[in-house]
Amino acid sequence: MSETLFSKIAAGEIPAEILYEDEEIVAFRDVSPQAPVHVLVIPRKPIPTLNAVQPEDAHLIGRLLLVAAQIAAREGIAESGYRTVINCNAGAGQTVFHLHLHVLGGRPLNWPPG
Ligand code: DGP
């Protein structure tokens, strides 16, 4: 199993403010928040990008979204609104090649994002 920065966070080898974890998924605050609430939801499985997701990962990917909605509710941004983002590859801004879903909220979010 390849080691990524995020798999080290998931394993507790690098500190992070963990908000949720189970056998498949970990959620923690982004170290460089772009909004008052900025949480990353990751699978423990080190899938490098959305392009690498396989049909057998469908349940896991669905669960990432369910955990994101649960975090948004807990963080008090479910009603005001929030955005979920998966950056895929460098041209979209991906810097950590371990699949992750950003959950952003707590301030007005422009659309289109630019
Ligand atoms: P992306 O650009 O989509 O690959 O997002 C990577 C995010 O990961 C970025 O918003 C900053 C965050 N990040 C990078 N290193 C760390 C770290 O060591 N700890 C935490 N909590 N977040 C990190």
Tab-separated table of N, CA and C and ligand atoms in Angstrom:
chain	number	residue	atom	x	y	z
A	1	MET	N	0.853	-1.201	0.000
A	1	MET	CA	0.000	0.000	0.000
A	1	MET	C	0.885	1.247	0.000
A	2	SER	N	0.673	2.138	-0.946
A	2	SER	CA	1.513	3.334	-1.037
A	2	SER	C	1.166	4.300	0.090
A	3	GLU	N	2.185	4.990	0.601
A	3	GLU	CA	1.987	5.945	1.690
A	3	GLU	C	1.825	7.335	1.102
A	4	THR	N	0.784	8.021	1.496
A	4	THR	CA	0.609	9.414	1.101
A	4	THR	C	0.531	10.234	2.377
A	5	LEU	N	0.663	11.553	2.201
A	5	LEU	CA	0.496	12.451	3.344
A	5	LEU	C	-0.827	12.159	4.049
A	6	PHE	N	-1.881	11.975	3.285
A	6	PHE	CA	-3.195	11.790	3.901
A	6	PHE	C	-3.348	10.396	4.514
A	7	SER	N	-2.683	9.385	3.940
A	7	SER	CA	-2.777	8.083	4.618
A	7	SER	C	-2.009	8.118	5.938
A	8	LYS	N	-0.967	8.974	6.007
A	8	LYS	CA	-0.257	9.134	7.289
A	8	LYS	C	-1.141	9.869	8.303
A	9	ILE	N	-1.906	10.850	7.853
A	9	ILE	CA	-2.861	11.516	8.762
A	9	ILE	C	-3.905	10.503	9.223
A	10	ALA	N	-4.409	9.706	8.290
A	10	ALA	CA	-5.436	8.714	8.636
A	10	ALA	C	-4.904	7.699	9.642
A	11	ALA	N	-3.611	7.403	9.547
A	11	ALA	CA	-2.996	6.424	10.459
A	11	ALA	C	-2.567	7.055	11.779
A	12	GLY	N	-2.722	8.389	11.911
A	12	GLY	CA	-2.337	9.063	13.149
A	12	GLY	C	-0.844	9.352	13.228
A	13	GLU	N	-0.144	9.184	12.113
A	13	GLU	CA	1.314	9.414	12.103
A	13	GLU	C	1.662	10.890	11.931
A	14	ILE	N	0.734	11.651	11.355
A	14	ILE	CA	0.879	13.105	11.222
A	14	ILE	C	-0.343	13.700	11.899
A	15	PRO	N	-0.151	14.694	12.787
A	15	PRO	CA	-1.305	15.221	13.519
A	15	PRO	C	-2.254	16.022	12.633
A	16	ALA	N	-3.535	15.933	12.950
A	16	ALA	CA	-4.567	16.726	12.279
A	16	ALA	C	-5.764	16.761	13.221
A	17	GLU	N	-6.624	17.748	13.014
A	17	GLU	CA	-7.845	17.804	13.828
A	17	GLU	C	-8.892	16.914	13.166
A	18	ILE	N	-8.987	15.728	13.690
A	18	ILE	CA	-9.901	14.730	13.113
A	18	ILE	C	-11.322	15.018	13.593
A	19	LEU	N	-12.257	15.087	12.652
A	19	LEU	CA	-13.658	15.343	13.000
A	19	LEU	C	-14.509	14.083	12.919
A	20	TYR	N	-14.053	13.125	12.136
A	20	TYR	CA	-14.827	11.894	11.939
A	20	TYR	C	-13.866	10.807	11.483
A	21	GLU	N	-14.073	9.591	11.950
A	21	GLU	CA	-13.353	8.464	11.349
A	21	GLU	C	-14.105	7.167	11.573
A	22	ASP	N	-13.986	6.291	10.586
A	22	ASP	CA	-14.485	4.919	10.715
A	22	ASP	C	-13.508	4.029	9.960
A	23	GLU	N	-13.910	2.799	9.695
A	23	GLU	CA	-12.963	1.859	9.091
A	23	GLU	C	-12.602	2.215	7.647
A	24	GLU	N	-13.432	3.064	7.029
A	24	GLU	CA	-13.199	3.381	5.606
A	24	GLU	C	-12.818	4.830	5.341
A	25	ILE	N	-13.243	5.744	6.225
A	25	ILE	CA	-13.219	7.178	5.932
A	25	ILE	C	-12.672	7.955	7.120
A	26	VAL	N	-11.932	9.035	6.804
A	26	VAL	CA	-11.464	9.966	7.837
A	26	VAL	C	-11.765	11.382	7.356
A	27	ALA	N	-12.175	12.265	8.264
A	27	ALA	CA	-12.397	13.677	7.936
A	27	ALA	C	-11.620	14.519	8.930
A	28	PHE	N	-10.938	15.535	8.408
A	28	PHE	CA	-10.105	16.397	9.274
A	28	PHE	C	-10.071	17.797	8.685
A	29	ARG	N	-9.741	18.776	9.549
A	29	ARG	CA	-9.694	20.162	9.086
A	29	ARG	C	-8.494	20.386	8.172
A	30	ASP	N	-8.737	21.166	7.116
A	30	ASP	CA	-7.663	21.540	6.195
A	30	ASP	C	-6.683	22.467	6.922
A	31	VAL	N	-5.388	22.237	6.726
A	31	VAL	CA	-4.357	23.021	7.403
A	31	VAL	C	-4.285	24.450	6.854
A	32	SER	N	-4.837	24.656	5.676
A	32	SER	CA	-4.783	25.964	5.026
A	32	SER	C	-6.202	26.368	4.595
A	33	PRO	N	-7.058	26.684	5.574
A	33	PRO	CA	-8.494	26.820	5.274
A	33	PRO	C	-8.804	27.978	4.325
A	34	GLN	N	-9.658	27.699	3.365
A	34	GLN	CA	-10.100	28.690	2.390
A	34	GLN	C	-11.471	29.263	2.754
A	35	ALA	N	-11.999	28.852	3.877
A	35	ALA	CA	-13.302	29.325	4.370
A	35	ALA	C	-13.329	29.020	5.863
A	36	PRO	N	-14.242	29.660	6.619
A	36	PRO	CA	-14.295	29.397	8.062
A	36	PRO	C	-14.441	27.911	8.395
A	37	VAL	N	-15.188	27.196	7.577
A	37	VAL	CA	-15.220	25.728	7.690
A	37	VAL	C	-14.560	25.160	6.442
A	38	HIS	N	-13.504	24.405	6.613
A	38	HIS	CA	-12.829	23.746	5.479
A	38	HIS	C	-12.323	22.400	5.978
A	39	VAL	N	-13.045	21.371	5.581
A	39	VAL	CA	-12.783	20.014	6.055
A	39	VAL	C	-12.483	19.138	4.840
A	40	LEU	N	-11.563	18.207	5.013
A	40	LEU	CA	-11.238	17.233	3.969
A	40	LEU	C	-11.786	15.875	4.387
A	41	VAL	N	-12.487	15.232	3.469
A	41	VAL	CA	-13.031	13.892	3.725
A	41	VAL	C	-12.306	12.945	2.783
A	42	ILE	N	-11.649	11.939	3.356
A	42	ILE	CA	-10.823	11.038	2.537
A	42	ILE	C	-11.202	9.580	2.782
A	43	PRO	N	-11.005	8.750	1.766
A	43	PRO	CA	-11.059	7.311	2.017
A	43	PRO	C	-9.717	6.873	2.609
A	44	ARG	N	-9.718	5.893	3.502
A	44	ARG	CA	-8.428	5.346	3.956
A	44	ARG	C	-7.685	4.711	2.782
A	45	LYS	N	-8.435	4.149	1.856
A	45	LYS	CA	-7.838	3.543	0.654
A	45	LYS	C	-7.130	4.644	-0.147
A	46	PRO	N	-5.844	4.473	-0.470
A	46	PRO	CA	-5.109	5.553	-1.119
A	46	PRO	C	-5.342	5.623	-2.625
A	47	ILE	N	-6.539	6.041	-3.001
A	47	ILE	CA	-6.871	6.241	-4.417
A	47	ILE	C	-6.251	7.582	-4.827
A	48	PRO	N	-5.387	7.627	-5.864
A	48	PRO	CA	-4.667	8.883	-6.126
A	48	PRO	C	-5.534	10.021	-6.660
A	49	THR	N	-6.429	9.733	-7.567
A	49	THR	CA	-7.276	10.795	-8.143
A	49	THR	C	-8.658	10.218	-8.429
A	50	LEU	N	-9.590	11.111	-8.758
A	50	LEU	CA	-10.936	10.641	-9.132
A	50	LEU	C	-10.860	9.749	-10.374
A	51	ASN	N	-9.874	10.000	-11.229
A	51	ASN	CA	-9.718	9.185	-12.443
A	51	ASN	C	-9.446	7.721	-12.125
A	52	ALA	N	-8.904	7.448	-10.957
A	52	ALA	CA	-8.520	6.080	-10.595
A	52	ALA	C	-9.631	5.322	-9.876
A	53	VAL	N	-10.757	5.986	-9.645
A	53	VAL	CA	-11.877	5.321	-8.953
A	53	VAL	C	-12.431	4.200	-9.835
A	54	GLN	N	-12.681	3.058	-9.220
A	54	GLN	CA	-13.178	1.883	-9.931
A	54	GLN	C	-14.638	1.620	-9.555
A	55	PRO	N	-15.345	0.860	-10.387
A	55	PRO	CA	-16.744	0.554	-10.054
A	55	PRO	C	-16.908	-0.021	-8.646
A	56	GLU	N	-15.956	-0.801	-8.186
A	56	GLU	CA	-16.091	-1.396	-6.842
A	56	GLU	C	-15.949	-0.359	-5.727
A	57	ASP	N	-15.519	0.861	-6.081
A	57	ASP	CA	-15.401	1.943	-5.089
A	57	ASP	C	-16.693	2.757	-4.968
A	58	ALA	N	-17.722	2.399	-5.711
A	58	ALA	CA	-18.931	3.234	-5.773
A	58	ALA	C	-19.537	3.475	-4.385
A	59	HIS	N	-19.596	2.437	-3.578
A	59	HIS	CA	-20.181	2.589	-2.243
A	59	HIS	C	-19.340	3.544	-1.403
A	60	LEU	N	-18.026	3.374	-1.488
A	60	LEU	CA	-17.095	4.218	-0.731
A	60	LEU	C	-17.242	5.690	-1.149
A	61	ILE	N	-17.320	5.939	-2.426
A	61	ILE	CA	-17.433	7.322	-2.914
A	61	ILE	C	-18.766	7.926	-2.473
A	62	GLY	N	-19.800	7.141	-2.500
A	62	GLY	CA	-21.095	7.611	-1.985
A	62	GLY	C	-21.008	7.952	-0.512
A	63	ARG	N	-20.295	7.136	0.227
A	63	ARG	CA	-20.154	7.393	1.671
A	63	ARG	C	-19.363	8.666	1.949
A	64	LEU	N	-18.400	9.011	1.079
A	64	LEU	CA	-17.672	10.278	1.263
A	64	LEU	C	-18.657	11.447	1.285
A	65	LEU	N	-19.635	11.404	0.371
A	65	LEU	CA	-20.630	12.479	0.308
A	65	LEU	C	-21.551	12.459	1.524
A	66	LEU	N	-21.918	11.278	1.975
A	66	LEU	CA	-22.780	11.193	3.166
A	66	LEU	C	-22.050	11.735	4.388
A	67	VAL	N	-20.762	11.415	4.522
A	67	VAL	CA	-19.982	11.949	5.653
A	67	VAL	C	-19.851	13.463	5.514
A	68	ALA	N	-19.653	13.956	4.289
A	68	ALA	CA	-19.551	15.412	4.071
A	68	ALA	C	-20.825	16.110	4.553
A	69	ALA	N	-21.974	15.566	4.233
A	69	ALA	CA	-23.239	16.185	4.652
A	69	ALA	C	-23.393	16.139	6.172
A	70	GLN	N	-22.938	15.057	6.763
A	70	GLN	CA	-22.984	14.913	8.230
A	70	GLN	C	-22.064	15.949	8.892
A	71	ILE	N	-20.874	16.145	8.327
A	71	ILE	CA	-19.926	17.148	8.861
A	71	ILE	C	-20.539	18.543	8.729
A	72	ALA	N	-21.140	18.824	7.565
A	72	ALA	CA	-21.739	20.146	7.340
A	72	ALA	C	-22.811	20.420	8.391
A	73	ALA	N	-23.616	19.422	8.690
A	73	ALA	CA	-24.661	19.594	9.713
A	73	ALA	C	-24.024	19.875	11.066
A	74	ARG	N	-23.015	19.090	11.420
A	74	ARG	CA	-22.344	19.263	12.716
A	74	ARG	C	-21.642	20.613	12.834
A	75	GLU	N	-21.131	21.097	11.716
A	75	GLU	CA	-20.391	22.372	11.720
A	75	GLU	C	-21.332	23.572	11.600
A	76	GLY	N	-22.642	23.298	11.431
A	76	GLY	CA	-23.642	24.363	11.410
A	76	GLY	C	-23.735	25.115	10.095
A	77	ILE	N	-23.328	24.485	8.984
A	77	ILE	CA	-23.371	25.156	7.680
A	77	ILE	C	-24.337	24.488	6.707
A	78	ALA	N	-25.067	23.484	7.186
A	78	ALA	CA	-25.961	22.747	6.281
A	78	ALA	C	-27.037	23.656	5.701
A	79	GLU	N	-27.580	24.549	6.519
A	79	GLU	CA	-28.678	25.405	6.048
A	79	GLU	C	-28.156	26.643	5.333
A	80	SER	N	-27.070	27.241	5.821
A	80	SER	CA	-26.533	28.456	5.176
A	80	SER	C	-25.942	28.113	3.816
A	81	GLY	N	-25.407	26.917	3.676
A	81	GLY	CA	-24.877	26.463	2.396
A	81	GLY	C	-23.400	26.147	2.471
A	82	TYR	N	-23.011	25.203	1.667
A	82	TYR	CA	-21.610	24.781	1.619
A	82	TYR	C	-21.326	24.179	0.261
A	83	ARG	N	-20.058	24.013	-0.013
A	83	ARG	CA	-19.638	23.457	-1.306
A	83	ARG	C	-18.771	22.232	-1.072
A	84	THR	N	-18.951	21.212	-1.903
A	84	THR	CA	-18.054	20.061	-1.900
A	84	THR	C	-17.287	20.079	-3.218
A	85	VAL	N	-15.983	19.834	-3.127
A	85	VAL	CA	-15.099	19.918	-4.303
A	85	VAL	C	-14.135	18.751	-4.284
A	86	ILE	N	-13.952	18.128	-5.457
A	86	ILE	CA	-12.841	17.187	-5.651
A	86	ILE	C	-11.991	17.742	-6.786
A	87	ASN	N	-10.779	18.173	-6.482
A	87	ASN	CA	-9.855	18.618	-7.522
A	87	ASN	C	-9.192	17.380	-8.113
A	88	CYS	N	-9.234	17.269	-9.439
A	88	CYS	CA	-8.650	16.096	-10.096
A	88	CYS	C	-7.495	16.528	-10.985
A	89	ASN	N	-6.312	16.199	-10.525
A	89	ASN	CA	-5.049	16.453	-11.235
A	89	ASN	C	-4.599	17.910	-11.133
A	90	ALA	N	-3.348	18.130	-11.497
A	90	ALA	CA	-2.680	19.402	-11.205
A	90	ALA	C	-3.389	20.599	-11.848
A	91	GLY	N	-3.912	20.409	-13.048
A	91	GLY	CA	-4.568	21.523	-13.738
A	91	GLY	C	-5.803	22.029	-13.018
A	92	ALA	N	-6.366	21.210	-12.151
A	92	ALA	CA	-7.533	21.620	-11.352
A	92	ALA	C	-7.116	22.001	-9.939
A	93	GLY	N	-5.798	21.992	-9.671
A	93	GLY	CA	-5.319	22.422	-8.360
A	93	GLY	C	-5.038	21.299	-7.391
A	94	GLN	N	-5.108	20.043	-7.852
A	94	GLN	CA	-4.814	18.953	-6.913
A	94	GLN	C	-3.318	18.947	-6.571
A	95	THR	N	-3.030	18.946	-5.273
A	95	THR	CA	-1.635	18.941	-4.821
A	95	THR	C	-1.308	17.697	-4.012
A	96	VAL	N	-2.313	17.064	-3.434
A	96	VAL	CA	-2.103	15.836	-2.661
A	96	VAL	C	-2.802	14.710	-3.418
A	97	PHE	N	-2.003	13.720	-3.844
A	97	PHE	CA	-2.542	12.684	-4.723
A	97	PHE	C	-3.040	11.485	-3.918
A	98	HIS	N	-4.012	11.824	-3.090
A	98	HIS	CA	-4.802	10.860	-2.316
A	98	HIS	C	-6.204	11.473	-2.350
A	99	LEU	N	-7.126	10.792	-2.990
A	99	LEU	CA	-8.469	11.341	-3.217
A	99	LEU	C	-9.025	12.012	-1.966
A	100	HIS	N	-9.556	13.219	-2.134
A	100	HIS	CA	-10.154	13.925	-0.991
A	100	HIS	C	-11.252	14.847	-1.478
A	101	LEU	N	-12.255	14.957	-0.627
A	101	LEU	CA	-13.408	15.820	-0.890
A	101	LEU	C	-13.296	17.017	0.048
A	102	HIS	N	-13.229	18.222	-0.535
A	102	HIS	CA	-13.229	19.428	0.291
A	102	HIS	C	-14.678	19.758	0.672
A	103	VAL	N	-14.892	20.164	1.913
A	103	VAL	CA	-16.184	20.698	2.362
A	103	VAL	C	-15.909	22.123	2.844
A	104	LEU	N	-16.488	23.085	2.147
A	104	LEU	CA	-16.212	24.503	2.404
A	104	LEU	C	-17.499	25.238	2.725
A	105	GLY	N	-17.444	26.078	3.759
A	105	GLY	CA	-18.634	26.862	4.083
A	105	GLY	C	-18.350	27.849	5.189
A	106	GLY	N	-19.409	28.555	5.602
A	106	GLY	CA	-19.262	29.535	6.673
A	106	GLY	C	-19.035	30.937	6.155
A	107	ARG	N	-19.039	31.075	4.819
A	107	ARG	CA	-18.984	32.397	4.204
A	107	ARG	C	-19.674	32.274	2.847
A	108	PRO	N	-20.082	33.419	2.228
A	108	PRO	CA	-20.661	33.314	0.892
A	108	PRO	C	-19.629	32.743	-0.088
A	109	LEU	N	-20.049	31.827	-0.934
A	109	LEU	CA	-19.157	31.200	-1.911
A	109	LEU	C	-19.618	31.592	-3.309
A	110	ASN	N	-18.749	32.233	-4.048
A	110	ASN	CA	-19.117	32.695	-5.394
A	110	ASN	C	-19.276	31.528	-6.361
A	111	TRP	N	-20.155	31.744	-7.320
A	111	TRP	CA	-20.286	30.774	-8.423
A	111	TRP	C	-20.510	31.550	-9.703
A	112	PRO	N	-19.792	31.270	-10.807
A	112	PRO	CA	-18.753	30.239	-10.931
A	112	PRO	C	-17.505	30.590	-10.127
A	113	PRO	N	-16.746	29.566	-9.728
A	113	PRO	CA	-15.628	29.789	-8.811
A	113	PRO	C	-14.414	30.446	-9.477
A	114	GLY	N	-14.274	30.366	-10.798
A	114	GLY	CA	-13.125	30.967	-11.466
A	114	GLY	C	-11.936	30.056	-11.527
B	1	DGP	P1	-5.877	19.811	-3.194
B	1	DGP	O1	-5.298	21.117	-3.635
B	1	DGP	O2	-7.289	19.586	-3.712
B	1	DGP	O3	-4.938	18.641	-3.463
B	1	DGP	O4	-6.043	19.954	-1.624
B	1	DGP	C1	-5.067	19.581	-0.723
B	1	DGP	C2	-5.419	20.246	0.566
B	1	DGP	O5	-4.714	19.603	1.595
B	1	DGP	C3	-5.066	21.723	0.649
B	1	DGP	O6	-6.265	22.489	0.807
B	1	DGP	C4	-4.180	21.842	1.880
B	1	DGP	C5	-4.402	20.529	2.588
B	1	DGP	N1	-3.237	20.027	3.260
B	1	DGP	C6	-1.985	19.874	2.733
B	1	DGP	N2	-1.150	19.365	3.640
B	1	DGP	C7	-1.889	19.177	4.775
B	1	DGP	C8	-1.565	18.665	6.069
B	1	DGP	O7	-0.455	18.257	6.378
B	1	DGP	N3	-2.582	18.653	6.979
B	1	DGP	C9	-3.849	19.082	6.679
B	1	DGP	N4	-4.765	19.018	7.654
B	1	DGP	N5	-4.176	19.549	5.477
B	1	DGP	C10	-3.210	19.602	4.526
